[in-house]
Amino acid sequence: MGIKKEGIKLINEDGLRIDGRKPDELRPIKIEAGVLKRADGSAYIEWGKNKILVGVYGPRELHPRHLQDPTKAKVQCRYDMASFSVIDRKRPGPDRRSIEISKIIGEALENVIFTHQFPRTSIDIYIEVLEANAGTRCAGLTAASVALADAGIPMKDLIAAVSVGKVDGEIVLDLVKEEDNYGEADVPIGYVPRTGEVVLLQMDGDLSYEEFEKALNMGIEACKKIYEMQKDALKRKYVKVATEIVEEVE
Ligand code: UDP
């Protein structure tokens, strides 16, 4: 964002973007629930060229005990990017960006998890980005919601998330890396379909009020589609489990 992009055209004469999408079109998304045996809940998401794995543990007793909250569970999220997830090798371990993303995803999820049902415990969410091409915080949050549901953790609803922004003066949905780098704005949105709440909203760059309204509406409409994919992933997982149980009994 904000890098001068002399000569780089992000939208062509036909109004299509560098990967051929229309302004309000999502990249292809595939979600799988329950992909890890050891974790209490898990999910894997492929979203365009992003590949992200999420494992969830808990609610489990929080250690050290002085960090326990007697009124509710503590939601602890760690977003991590593998060294091989980006073109220039990423230095392993936490940095400013991953600490920020861990914090905003954890805080978004605290809005939907019934934390008061599990005092003194922690719910741990590990988001591992294996390949990145912009929008990883939204893809990570989308997958983390599915992993939490897969762990059987009671929630108000899932959170669906997507990024919207502005490139070459146009409001567009679900930015790829070039659009993120050379565009005018990037606005990640996390939306709770059942309540209509927005639980994640950030803005890098500038938008007028009218542009922001248009971007927000575009993002919310896309979140409703992503929500259907999340529910579908969970249904497929439970059909698979039910089939395995029936086969075992027979
Ligand atoms: N990125 C990178 N190296 C880094 C961090 C980010 O190449 O150390 C890339 C990666 O493709 C990422 C994109 O920049 O998805 C945009 O990063 P941003 O901070 O906007 O977060 P995101 O869009 O992934 O939520």
PDB file of C-alpha atoms and ligand atoms in Angstrom:
ATOM      1  CA  MET A   1       0.000   0.000   0.000  1.00  0.00           C
ATOM      2  CA  GLY A   2       1.155   3.469  -0.778  1.00  0.00           C
ATOM      3  CA  ILE A   3       4.120   2.429  -2.950  1.00  0.00           C
ATOM      4  CA  LYS A   4       4.212   4.555  -6.114  1.00  0.00           C
ATOM      5  CA  LYS A   5       3.350   2.396  -9.075  1.00  0.00           C
ATOM      6  CA  GLU A   6       4.311   4.389 -12.160  1.00  0.00           C
ATOM      7  CA  GLY A   7       3.341   2.423 -15.264  1.00  0.00           C
ATOM      8  CA  ILE A   8       1.698  -0.485 -13.423  1.00  0.00           C
ATOM      9  CA  LYS A   9      -1.911  -0.922 -14.515  1.00  0.00           C
ATOM     10  CA  LEU A  10      -4.026  -2.936 -12.096  1.00  0.00           C
ATOM     11  CA  ILE A  11      -7.324  -2.718 -14.024  1.00  0.00           C
ATOM     12  CA  ASN A  12      -7.466  -3.112 -17.831  1.00  0.00           C
ATOM     13  CA  GLU A  13      -9.704  -1.437 -20.451  1.00  0.00           C
ATOM     14  CA  ASP A  14     -12.354  -4.157 -19.981  1.00  0.00           C
ATOM     15  CA  GLY A  15     -12.537  -3.392 -16.258  1.00  0.00           C
ATOM     16  CA  LEU A  16     -10.813  -6.671 -15.323  1.00  0.00           C
ATOM     17  CA  ARG A  17      -8.085  -7.072 -12.725  1.00  0.00           C
ATOM     18  CA  ILE A  18      -4.582  -8.544 -13.136  1.00  0.00           C
ATOM     19  CA  ASP A  19      -5.859 -12.075 -12.431  1.00  0.00           C
ATOM     20  CA  GLY A  20      -8.879 -11.607 -14.704  1.00  0.00           C
ATOM     21  CA  ARG A  21     -11.458 -11.061 -11.957  1.00  0.00           C
ATOM     22  CA  LYS A  22     -14.276  -8.531 -11.960  1.00  0.00           C
ATOM     23  CA  PRO A  23     -14.123  -5.871  -9.210  1.00  0.00           C
ATOM     24  CA  ASP A  24     -16.608  -7.707  -6.951  1.00  0.00           C
ATOM     25  CA  GLU A  25     -15.346 -11.239  -7.579  1.00  0.00           C
ATOM     26  CA  LEU A  26     -13.745 -13.466  -4.920  1.00  0.00           C
ATOM     27  CA  ARG A  27     -10.731 -15.661  -5.566  1.00  0.00           C
ATOM     28  CA  PRO A  28     -11.519 -19.424  -5.506  1.00  0.00           C
ATOM     29  CA  ILE A  29     -11.920 -20.658  -1.896  1.00  0.00           C
ATOM     30  CA  LYS A  30     -11.713 -24.223  -0.553  1.00  0.00           C
ATOM     31  CA  ILE A  31     -12.248 -25.008   3.144  1.00  0.00           C
ATOM     32  CA  GLU A  32     -11.778 -28.347   4.948  1.00  0.00           C
ATOM     33  CA  ALA A  33     -12.698 -28.919   8.596  1.00  0.00           C
ATOM     34  CA  GLY A  34     -11.087 -31.458  10.923  1.00  0.00           C
ATOM     35  CA  VAL A  35      -7.823 -32.015   9.059  1.00  0.00           C
ATOM     36  CA  LEU A  36      -5.580 -32.581  12.120  1.00  0.00           C
ATOM     37  CA  LYS A  37      -5.926 -35.608  14.400  1.00  0.00           C
ATOM     38  CA  ARG A  38      -4.121 -34.253  17.501  1.00  0.00           C
ATOM     39  CA  ALA A  39      -5.796 -30.853  17.777  1.00  0.00           C
ATOM     40  CA  ASP A  40      -9.245 -30.484  19.370  1.00  0.00           C
ATOM     41  CA  GLY A  41     -10.398 -28.698  16.240  1.00  0.00           C
ATOM     42  CA  SER A  42      -8.797 -27.761  12.946  1.00  0.00           C
ATOM     43  CA  ALA A  43      -9.320 -26.354   9.486  1.00  0.00           C
ATOM     44  CA  TYR A  44      -7.405 -25.864   6.260  1.00  0.00           C
ATOM     45  CA  ILE A  45      -8.155 -23.117   3.790  1.00  0.00           C
ATOM     46  CA  GLU A  46      -6.939 -22.470   0.260  1.00  0.00           C
ATOM     47  CA  TRP A  47      -7.940 -18.999  -0.821  1.00  0.00           C
ATOM     48  CA  GLY A  48      -6.463 -17.980  -4.146  1.00  0.00           C
ATOM     49  CA  LYS A  49      -2.742 -18.519  -3.609  1.00  0.00           C
ATOM     50  CA  ASN A  50      -3.034 -18.478   0.199  1.00  0.00           C
ATOM     51  CA  LYS A  51      -2.696 -21.785   2.064  1.00  0.00           C
ATOM     52  CA  ILE A  52      -3.411 -21.722   5.794  1.00  0.00           C
ATOM     53  CA  LEU A  53      -3.728 -24.376   8.473  1.00  0.00           C
ATOM     54  CA  VAL A  54      -5.435 -23.733  11.832  1.00  0.00           C
ATOM     55  CA  GLY A  55      -5.322 -25.885  14.960  1.00  0.00           C
ATOM     56  CA  VAL A  56      -7.406 -25.201  18.088  1.00  0.00           C
ATOM     57  CA  TYR A  57      -6.946 -26.509  21.636  1.00  0.00           C
ATOM     58  CA  GLY A  58      -9.276 -26.023  24.565  1.00  0.00           C
ATOM     59  CA  PRO A  59     -10.986 -24.931  26.587  1.00  0.00           C
ATOM     60  CA  ARG A  60      -8.156 -26.226  28.839  1.00  0.00           C
ATOM     61  CA  GLU A  61      -6.762 -25.106  32.191  1.00  0.00           C
ATOM     62  CA  LEU A  62      -4.669 -21.976  31.718  1.00  0.00           C
ATOM     63  CA  HIS A  63      -1.061 -22.020  32.903  1.00  0.00           C
ATOM     64  CA  PRO A  64       0.527 -20.128  34.579  1.00  0.00           C
ATOM     65  CA  ARG A  65      -2.444 -19.925  36.947  1.00  0.00           C
ATOM     66  CA  HIS A  66      -2.009 -16.221  37.765  1.00  0.00           C
ATOM     67  CA  LEU A  67      -3.097 -15.498  34.178  1.00  0.00           C
ATOM     68  CA  GLN A  68      -6.435 -17.261  34.702  1.00  0.00           C
ATOM     69  CA  ASP A  69      -9.592 -15.164  34.620  1.00  0.00           C
ATOM     70  CA  PRO A  70     -12.151 -16.459  37.148  1.00  0.00           C
ATOM     71  CA  THR A  71     -14.984 -15.052  35.027  1.00  0.00           C
ATOM     72  CA  LYS A  72     -14.140 -16.294  31.543  1.00  0.00           C
ATOM     73  CA  ALA A  73     -11.856 -18.180  29.185  1.00  0.00           C
ATOM     74  CA  LYS A  74      -8.853 -16.404  27.724  1.00  0.00           C
ATOM     75  CA  VAL A  75      -8.712 -16.507  23.935  1.00  0.00           C
ATOM     76  CA  GLN A  76      -5.075 -16.794  22.859  1.00  0.00           C
ATOM     77  CA  CYS A  77      -4.303 -16.580  19.171  1.00  0.00           C
ATOM     78  CA  ARG A  78      -0.972 -16.997  17.420  1.00  0.00           C
ATOM     79  CA  TYR A  79      -0.689 -16.111  13.745  1.00  0.00           C
ATOM     80  CA  ASP A  80       2.549 -17.295  12.204  1.00  0.00           C
ATOM     81  CA  MET A  81       3.971 -17.146   8.695  1.00  0.00           C
ATOM     82  CA  ALA A  82       6.264 -19.963   7.580  1.00  0.00           C
ATOM     83  CA  SER A  83       9.660 -18.849   6.251  1.00  0.00           C
ATOM     84  CA  PHE A  84       8.770 -20.410   2.899  1.00  0.00           C
ATOM     85  CA  SER A  85       5.326 -18.752   2.676  1.00  0.00           C
ATOM     86  CA  VAL A  86       6.521 -15.656   0.810  1.00  0.00           C
ATOM     87  CA  ILE A  87       8.940 -14.936  -2.045  1.00  0.00           C
ATOM     88  CA  ASP A  88      11.625 -13.299   0.120  1.00  0.00           C
ATOM     89  CA  ARG A  89      12.264 -15.782   2.947  1.00  0.00           C
ATOM     90  CA  LYS A  90      10.465 -14.567   6.055  1.00  0.00           C
ATOM     91  CA  ARG A  91      12.590 -14.468   9.185  1.00  0.00           C
ATOM     92  CA  PRO A  92      11.122 -17.103  11.536  1.00  0.00           C
ATOM     93  CA  GLY A  93       9.357 -16.099  14.733  1.00  0.00           C
ATOM     94  CA  PRO A  94       7.061 -13.286  15.778  1.00  0.00           C
ATOM     95  CA  ASP A  95       7.443  -9.774  14.366  1.00  0.00           C
ATOM     96  CA  ARG A  96       5.387  -6.587  14.756  1.00  0.00           C
ATOM     97  CA  ARG A  97       3.002  -7.599  11.973  1.00  0.00           C
ATOM     98  CA  SER A  98       2.287 -11.132  13.229  1.00  0.00           C
ATOM     99  CA  ILE A  99       1.814  -9.864  16.810  1.00  0.00           C
ATOM    100  CA  GLU A 100      -0.718  -7.324  15.524  1.00  0.00           C
ATOM    101  CA  ILE A 101      -2.564  -9.904  13.411  1.00  0.00           C
ATOM    102  CA  SER A 102      -2.656 -12.409  16.319  1.00  0.00           C
ATOM    103  CA  LYS A 103      -4.179  -9.695  18.520  1.00  0.00           C
ATOM    104  CA  ILE A 104      -6.882  -8.540  16.106  1.00  0.00           C
ATOM    105  CA  ILE A 105      -7.949 -12.094  15.177  1.00  0.00           C
ATOM    106  CA  GLY A 106      -8.097 -13.128  18.864  1.00  0.00           C
ATOM    107  CA  GLU A 107     -10.140 -10.032  19.737  1.00  0.00           C
ATOM    108  CA  ALA A 108     -12.544 -10.620  16.841  1.00  0.00           C
ATOM    109  CA  LEU A 109     -13.117 -14.217  17.970  1.00  0.00           C
ATOM    110  CA  GLU A 110     -13.709 -13.159  21.588  1.00  0.00           C
ATOM    111  CA  ASN A 111     -16.870 -11.469  20.302  1.00  0.00           C
ATOM    112  CA  VAL A 112     -18.428 -14.754  19.231  1.00  0.00           C
ATOM    113  CA  ILE A 113     -17.049 -17.371  21.677  1.00  0.00           C
ATOM    114  CA  PHE A 114     -19.145 -17.911  24.826  1.00  0.00           C
ATOM    115  CA  THR A 115     -16.057 -17.365  27.002  1.00  0.00           C
ATOM    116  CA  HIS A 116     -18.092 -16.974  30.237  1.00  0.00           C
ATOM    117  CA  GLN A 117     -19.001 -20.654  30.095  1.00  0.00           C
ATOM    118  CA  PHE A 118     -15.356 -21.628  30.660  1.00  0.00           C
ATOM    119  CA  PRO A 119     -13.792 -19.609  33.505  1.00  0.00           C
ATOM    120  CA  ARG A 120     -10.074 -20.094  34.277  1.00  0.00           C
ATOM    121  CA  THR A 121      -9.386 -21.790  30.940  1.00  0.00           C
ATOM    122  CA  SER A 122      -7.650 -20.866  27.742  1.00  0.00           C
ATOM    123  CA  ILE A 123      -8.733 -21.435  24.187  1.00  0.00           C
ATOM    124  CA  ASP A 124      -5.636 -21.569  22.002  1.00  0.00           C
ATOM    125  CA  ILE A 125      -5.761 -20.889  18.286  1.00  0.00           C
ATOM    126  CA  TYR A 126      -2.710 -21.514  16.108  1.00  0.00           C
ATOM    127  CA  ILE A 127      -2.810 -20.068  12.596  1.00  0.00           C
ATOM    128  CA  GLU A 128       0.004 -21.245  10.343  1.00  0.00           C
ATOM    129  CA  VAL A 129       0.347 -19.490   7.001  1.00  0.00           C
ATOM    130  CA  LEU A 130       2.046 -21.926   4.605  1.00  0.00           C
ATOM    131  CA  GLU A 131       1.694 -19.771   1.488  1.00  0.00           C
ATOM    132  CA  ALA A 132       0.732 -16.113   1.387  1.00  0.00           C
ATOM    133  CA  ASN A 133      -0.616 -13.854  -1.304  1.00  0.00           C
ATOM    134  CA  ALA A 134      -2.463 -11.065   0.560  1.00  0.00           C
ATOM    135  CA  GLY A 135      -5.604 -11.401   2.650  1.00  0.00           C
ATOM    136  CA  THR A 136      -4.063 -13.905   5.058  1.00  0.00           C
ATOM    137  CA  ARG A 137      -5.568 -12.271   8.171  1.00  0.00           C
ATOM    138  CA  CYS A 138      -9.056 -12.644   6.658  1.00  0.00           C
ATOM    139  CA  ALA A 139      -8.447 -16.184   5.420  1.00  0.00           C
ATOM    140  CA  GLY A 140      -6.901 -17.046   8.818  1.00  0.00           C
ATOM    141  CA  LEU A 141      -9.894 -15.652  10.724  1.00  0.00           C
ATOM    142  CA  THR A 142     -12.342 -17.452   8.419  1.00  0.00           C
ATOM    143  CA  ALA A 143     -10.525 -20.771   8.932  1.00  0.00           C
ATOM    144  CA  ALA A 144     -10.088 -20.207  12.699  1.00  0.00           C
ATOM    145  CA  SER A 145     -13.874 -19.872  13.067  1.00  0.00           C
ATOM    146  CA  VAL A 146     -14.333 -23.233  11.346  1.00  0.00           C
ATOM    147  CA  ALA A 147     -11.620 -24.829  13.519  1.00  0.00           C
ATOM    148  CA  LEU A 148     -13.320 -23.519  16.701  1.00  0.00           C
ATOM    149  CA  ALA A 149     -16.659 -24.939  15.586  1.00  0.00           C
ATOM    150  CA  ASP A 150     -14.900 -28.208  14.743  1.00  0.00           C
ATOM    151  CA  ALA A 151     -13.536 -28.243  18.333  1.00  0.00           C
ATOM    152  CA  GLY A 152     -17.133 -27.977  19.565  1.00  0.00           C
ATOM    153  CA  ILE A 153     -16.518 -24.626  21.259  1.00  0.00           C
ATOM    154  CA  PRO A 154     -19.853 -22.821  21.781  1.00  0.00           C
ATOM    155  CA  MET A 155     -20.119 -19.681  19.678  1.00  0.00           C
ATOM    156  CA  LYS A 156     -22.762 -17.132  18.732  1.00  0.00           C
ATOM    157  CA  ASP A 157     -21.885 -17.717  15.112  1.00  0.00           C
ATOM    158  CA  LEU A 158     -18.936 -18.131  12.760  1.00  0.00           C
ATOM    159  CA  ILE A 159     -17.018 -15.073  11.566  1.00  0.00           C
ATOM    160  CA  ALA A 160     -16.540 -14.716   7.822  1.00  0.00           C
ATOM    161  CA  ALA A 161     -13.836 -12.303   6.720  1.00  0.00           C
ATOM    162  CA  VAL A 162     -12.641 -10.699   3.508  1.00  0.00           C
ATOM    163  CA  SER A 163     -10.587  -7.733   2.420  1.00  0.00           C
ATOM    164  CA  VAL A 164     -11.916  -4.928   0.229  1.00  0.00           C
ATOM    165  CA  GLY A 165      -9.995  -2.004  -1.152  1.00  0.00           C
ATOM    166  CA  LYS A 166      -9.337   0.476  -3.895  1.00  0.00           C
ATOM    167  CA  VAL A 167      -7.088   0.005  -6.907  1.00  0.00           C
ATOM    168  CA  ASP A 168      -6.767   2.332  -9.909  1.00  0.00           C
ATOM    169  CA  GLY A 169      -9.602   4.391  -8.387  1.00  0.00           C
ATOM    170  CA  GLU A 170     -12.040   1.409  -8.291  1.00  0.00           C
ATOM    171  CA  ILE A 171     -13.495  -0.335  -5.251  1.00  0.00           C
ATOM    172  CA  VAL A 172     -12.513  -4.021  -5.456  1.00  0.00           C
ATOM    173  CA  LEU A 173     -13.044  -7.196  -3.443  1.00  0.00           C
ATOM    174  CA  ASP A 174     -10.399  -9.590  -2.115  1.00  0.00           C
ATOM    175  CA  LEU A 175      -7.084  -7.994  -3.102  1.00  0.00           C
ATOM    176  CA  VAL A 176      -4.113 -10.014  -4.384  1.00  0.00           C
ATOM    177  CA  LYS A 177      -0.567  -9.097  -3.414  1.00  0.00           C
ATOM    178  CA  GLU A 178       0.052  -6.633  -6.284  1.00  0.00           C
ATOM    179  CA  GLU A 179      -3.223  -4.849  -5.543  1.00  0.00           C
ATOM    180  CA  ASP A 180      -2.347  -4.770  -1.839  1.00  0.00           C
ATOM    181  CA  ASN A 181       1.131  -3.371  -2.583  1.00  0.00           C
ATOM    182  CA  TYR A 182       0.302  -0.849  -5.308  1.00  0.00           C
ATOM    183  CA  GLY A 183      -3.356  -0.051  -4.596  1.00  0.00           C
ATOM    184  CA  GLU A 184      -4.816   2.944  -2.783  1.00  0.00           C
ATOM    185  CA  ALA A 185      -6.585   1.187   0.116  1.00  0.00           C
ATOM    186  CA  ASP A 186      -6.942  -2.184   1.854  1.00  0.00           C
ATOM    187  CA  VAL A 187      -9.809  -2.754   4.311  1.00  0.00           C
ATOM    188  CA  PRO A 188     -10.066  -6.154   6.027  1.00  0.00           C
ATOM    189  CA  ILE A 189     -13.576  -6.885   7.352  1.00  0.00           C
ATOM    190  CA  GLY A 190     -14.753  -9.603   9.760  1.00  0.00           C
ATOM    191  CA  TYR A 191     -18.527 -10.090   9.794  1.00  0.00           C
ATOM    192  CA  VAL A 192     -20.907 -12.122  11.975  1.00  0.00           C
ATOM    193  CA  PRO A 193     -23.812 -13.052   9.661  1.00  0.00           C
ATOM    194  CA  ARG A 194     -26.303 -14.025  12.375  1.00  0.00           C
ATOM    195  CA  THR A 195     -26.067 -10.704  14.244  1.00  0.00           C
ATOM    196  CA  GLY A 196     -24.891  -8.406  11.458  1.00  0.00           C
ATOM    197  CA  GLU A 197     -21.948  -7.256  13.634  1.00  0.00           C
ATOM    198  CA  VAL A 198     -18.619  -6.178  12.171  1.00  0.00           C
ATOM    199  CA  VAL A 199     -15.966  -7.530  14.555  1.00  0.00           C
ATOM    200  CA  LEU A 200     -12.866  -6.722  12.525  1.00  0.00           C
ATOM    201  CA  LEU A 201     -12.307  -3.541  10.589  1.00  0.00           C
ATOM    202  CA  GLN A 202      -8.957  -2.054   9.664  1.00  0.00           C
ATOM    203  CA  MET A 203      -7.927   0.430   7.011  1.00  0.00           C
ATOM    204  CA  ASP A 204      -4.609   0.878   5.291  1.00  0.00           C
ATOM    205  CA  GLY A 205      -4.741   3.787   2.829  1.00  0.00           C
ATOM    206  CA  ASP A 206      -7.504   6.308   2.159  1.00  0.00           C
ATOM    207  CA  LEU A 207     -11.156   6.115   1.123  1.00  0.00           C
ATOM    208  CA  SER A 208     -13.854   8.785   0.959  1.00  0.00           C
ATOM    209  CA  TYR A 209     -16.981   8.151   3.045  1.00  0.00           C
ATOM    210  CA  GLU A 210     -18.942   7.065  -0.065  1.00  0.00           C
ATOM    211  CA  GLU A 211     -16.148   4.734  -1.167  1.00  0.00           C
ATOM    212  CA  PHE A 212     -15.948   3.246   2.319  1.00  0.00           C
ATOM    213  CA  GLU A 213     -19.702   2.590   2.351  1.00  0.00           C
ATOM    214  CA  LYS A 214     -19.521   0.883  -1.029  1.00  0.00           C
ATOM    215  CA  ALA A 215     -16.505  -1.182   0.053  1.00  0.00           C
ATOM    216  CA  LEU A 216     -18.161  -2.226   3.322  1.00  0.00           C
ATOM    217  CA  ASN A 217     -21.333  -3.358   1.538  1.00  0.00           C
ATOM    218  CA  MET A 218     -19.294  -5.264  -1.034  1.00  0.00           C
ATOM    219  CA  GLY A 219     -17.342  -6.958   1.770  1.00  0.00           C
ATOM    220  CA  ILE A 220     -20.468  -7.914   3.727  1.00  0.00           C
ATOM    221  CA  GLU A 221     -22.116  -9.454   0.649  1.00  0.00           C
ATOM    222  CA  ALA A 222     -18.971 -11.514   0.036  1.00  0.00           C
ATOM    223  CA  CYS A 223     -18.849 -12.576   3.708  1.00  0.00           C
ATOM    224  CA  LYS A 224     -22.345 -14.027   3.327  1.00  0.00           C
ATOM    225  CA  LYS A 225     -21.030 -16.262   0.503  1.00  0.00           C
ATOM    226  CA  ILE A 226     -17.947 -17.245   2.518  1.00  0.00           C
ATOM    227  CA  TYR A 227     -20.227 -18.114   5.469  1.00  0.00           C
ATOM    228  CA  GLU A 228     -22.020 -20.682   3.288  1.00  0.00           C
ATOM    229  CA  MET A 229     -18.644 -22.246   2.391  1.00  0.00           C
ATOM    230  CA  GLN A 230     -17.694 -22.416   6.106  1.00  0.00           C
ATOM    231  CA  LYS A 231     -20.949 -24.163   7.007  1.00  0.00           C
ATOM    232  CA  ASP A 232     -20.545 -26.513   4.069  1.00  0.00           C
ATOM    233  CA  ALA A 233     -17.032 -27.494   5.268  1.00  0.00           C
ATOM    234  CA  LEU A 234     -18.416 -28.307   8.735  1.00  0.00           C
ATOM    235  CA  LYS A 235     -21.312 -30.325   7.296  1.00  0.00           C
ATOM    236  CA  ARG A 236     -18.928 -32.345   5.087  1.00  0.00           C
ATOM    237  CA  LYS A 237     -16.760 -33.087   8.132  1.00  0.00           C
ATOM    238  CA  TYR A 238     -19.725 -34.386  10.145  1.00  0.00           C
ATOM    239  CA  VAL A 239     -21.079 -36.483   7.283  1.00  0.00           C
ATOM    240  CA  LYS A 240     -17.607 -38.065   7.067  1.00  0.00           C
ATOM    241  CA  VAL A 241     -17.501 -38.739  10.832  1.00  0.00           C
ATOM    242  CA  ALA A 242     -21.040 -40.172  10.804  1.00  0.00           C
ATOM    243  CA  THR A 243     -20.173 -42.422   7.849  1.00  0.00           C
ATOM    244  CA  GLU A 244     -17.064 -43.705   9.672  1.00  0.00           C
ATOM    245  CA  ILE A 245     -19.128 -44.493  12.787  1.00  0.00           C
ATOM    246  CA  VAL A 246     -21.739 -46.357  10.744  1.00  0.00           C
ATOM    247  CA  GLU A 247     -18.985 -48.347   8.980  1.00  0.00           C
ATOM    248  CA  GLU A 248     -17.407 -49.255  12.334  1.00  0.00           C
ATOM    249  CA  VAL A 249     -20.729 -50.477  13.722  1.00  0.00           C
ATOM    250  CA  GLU A 250     -21.452 -52.605  10.640  1.00  0.00           C
TER     251      GLU A 250
HETATM  252  N1  UDP B   1       4.070 -10.395   2.928  1.00  0.00           N
HETATM  253  C1  UDP B   1       5.362 -10.740   2.592  1.00  0.00           C
HETATM  254  N2  UDP B   1       6.300 -10.788   3.593  1.00  0.00           N
HETATM  255  C2  UDP B   1       6.025 -10.468   4.899  1.00  0.00           C
HETATM  256  C3  UDP B   1       4.708 -10.101   5.201  1.00  0.00           C
HETATM  257  C4  UDP B   1       3.772 -10.059   4.202  1.00  0.00           C
HETATM  258  O1  UDP B   1       5.655 -11.030   1.443  1.00  0.00           O
HETATM  259  O2  UDP B   1       6.901 -10.520   5.773  1.00  0.00           O
HETATM  260  C5  UDP B   1       3.047 -10.417   1.866  1.00  0.00           C
HETATM  261  C6  UDP B   1       2.118 -11.640   2.003  1.00  0.00           C
HETATM  262  O3  UDP B   1       1.811 -12.133   0.716  1.00  0.00           O
HETATM  263  C7  UDP B   1       0.906 -11.034   2.648  1.00  0.00           C
HETATM  264  C8  UDP B   1       0.852  -9.699   1.940  1.00  0.00           C
HETATM  265  O4  UDP B   1       2.205  -9.281   1.919  1.00  0.00           O
HETATM  266  O5  UDP B   1      -0.248 -11.836   2.473  1.00  0.00           O
HETATM  267  C9  UDP B   1      -0.011  -8.648   2.572  1.00  0.00           C
HETATM  268  O6  UDP B   1       0.324  -8.480   3.921  1.00  0.00           O
HETATM  269  P1  UDP B   1      -0.597  -7.663   4.907  1.00  0.00           P
HETATM  270  O7  UDP B   1       0.263  -7.217   6.045  1.00  0.00           O
HETATM  271  O8  UDP B   1      -1.415  -6.663   4.179  1.00  0.00           O
HETATM  272  O9  UDP B   1      -1.587  -8.793   5.526  1.00  0.00           O
HETATM  273  P2  UDP B   1      -2.641  -9.730   4.828  1.00  0.00           P
HETATM  274  O10 UDP B   1      -3.155  -9.016   3.596  1.00  0.00           O
HETATM  275  O11 UDP B   1      -1.940 -11.015   4.475  1.00  0.00           O
HETATM  276  O12 UDP B   1      -3.703  -9.932   5.848  1.00  0.00           O
END
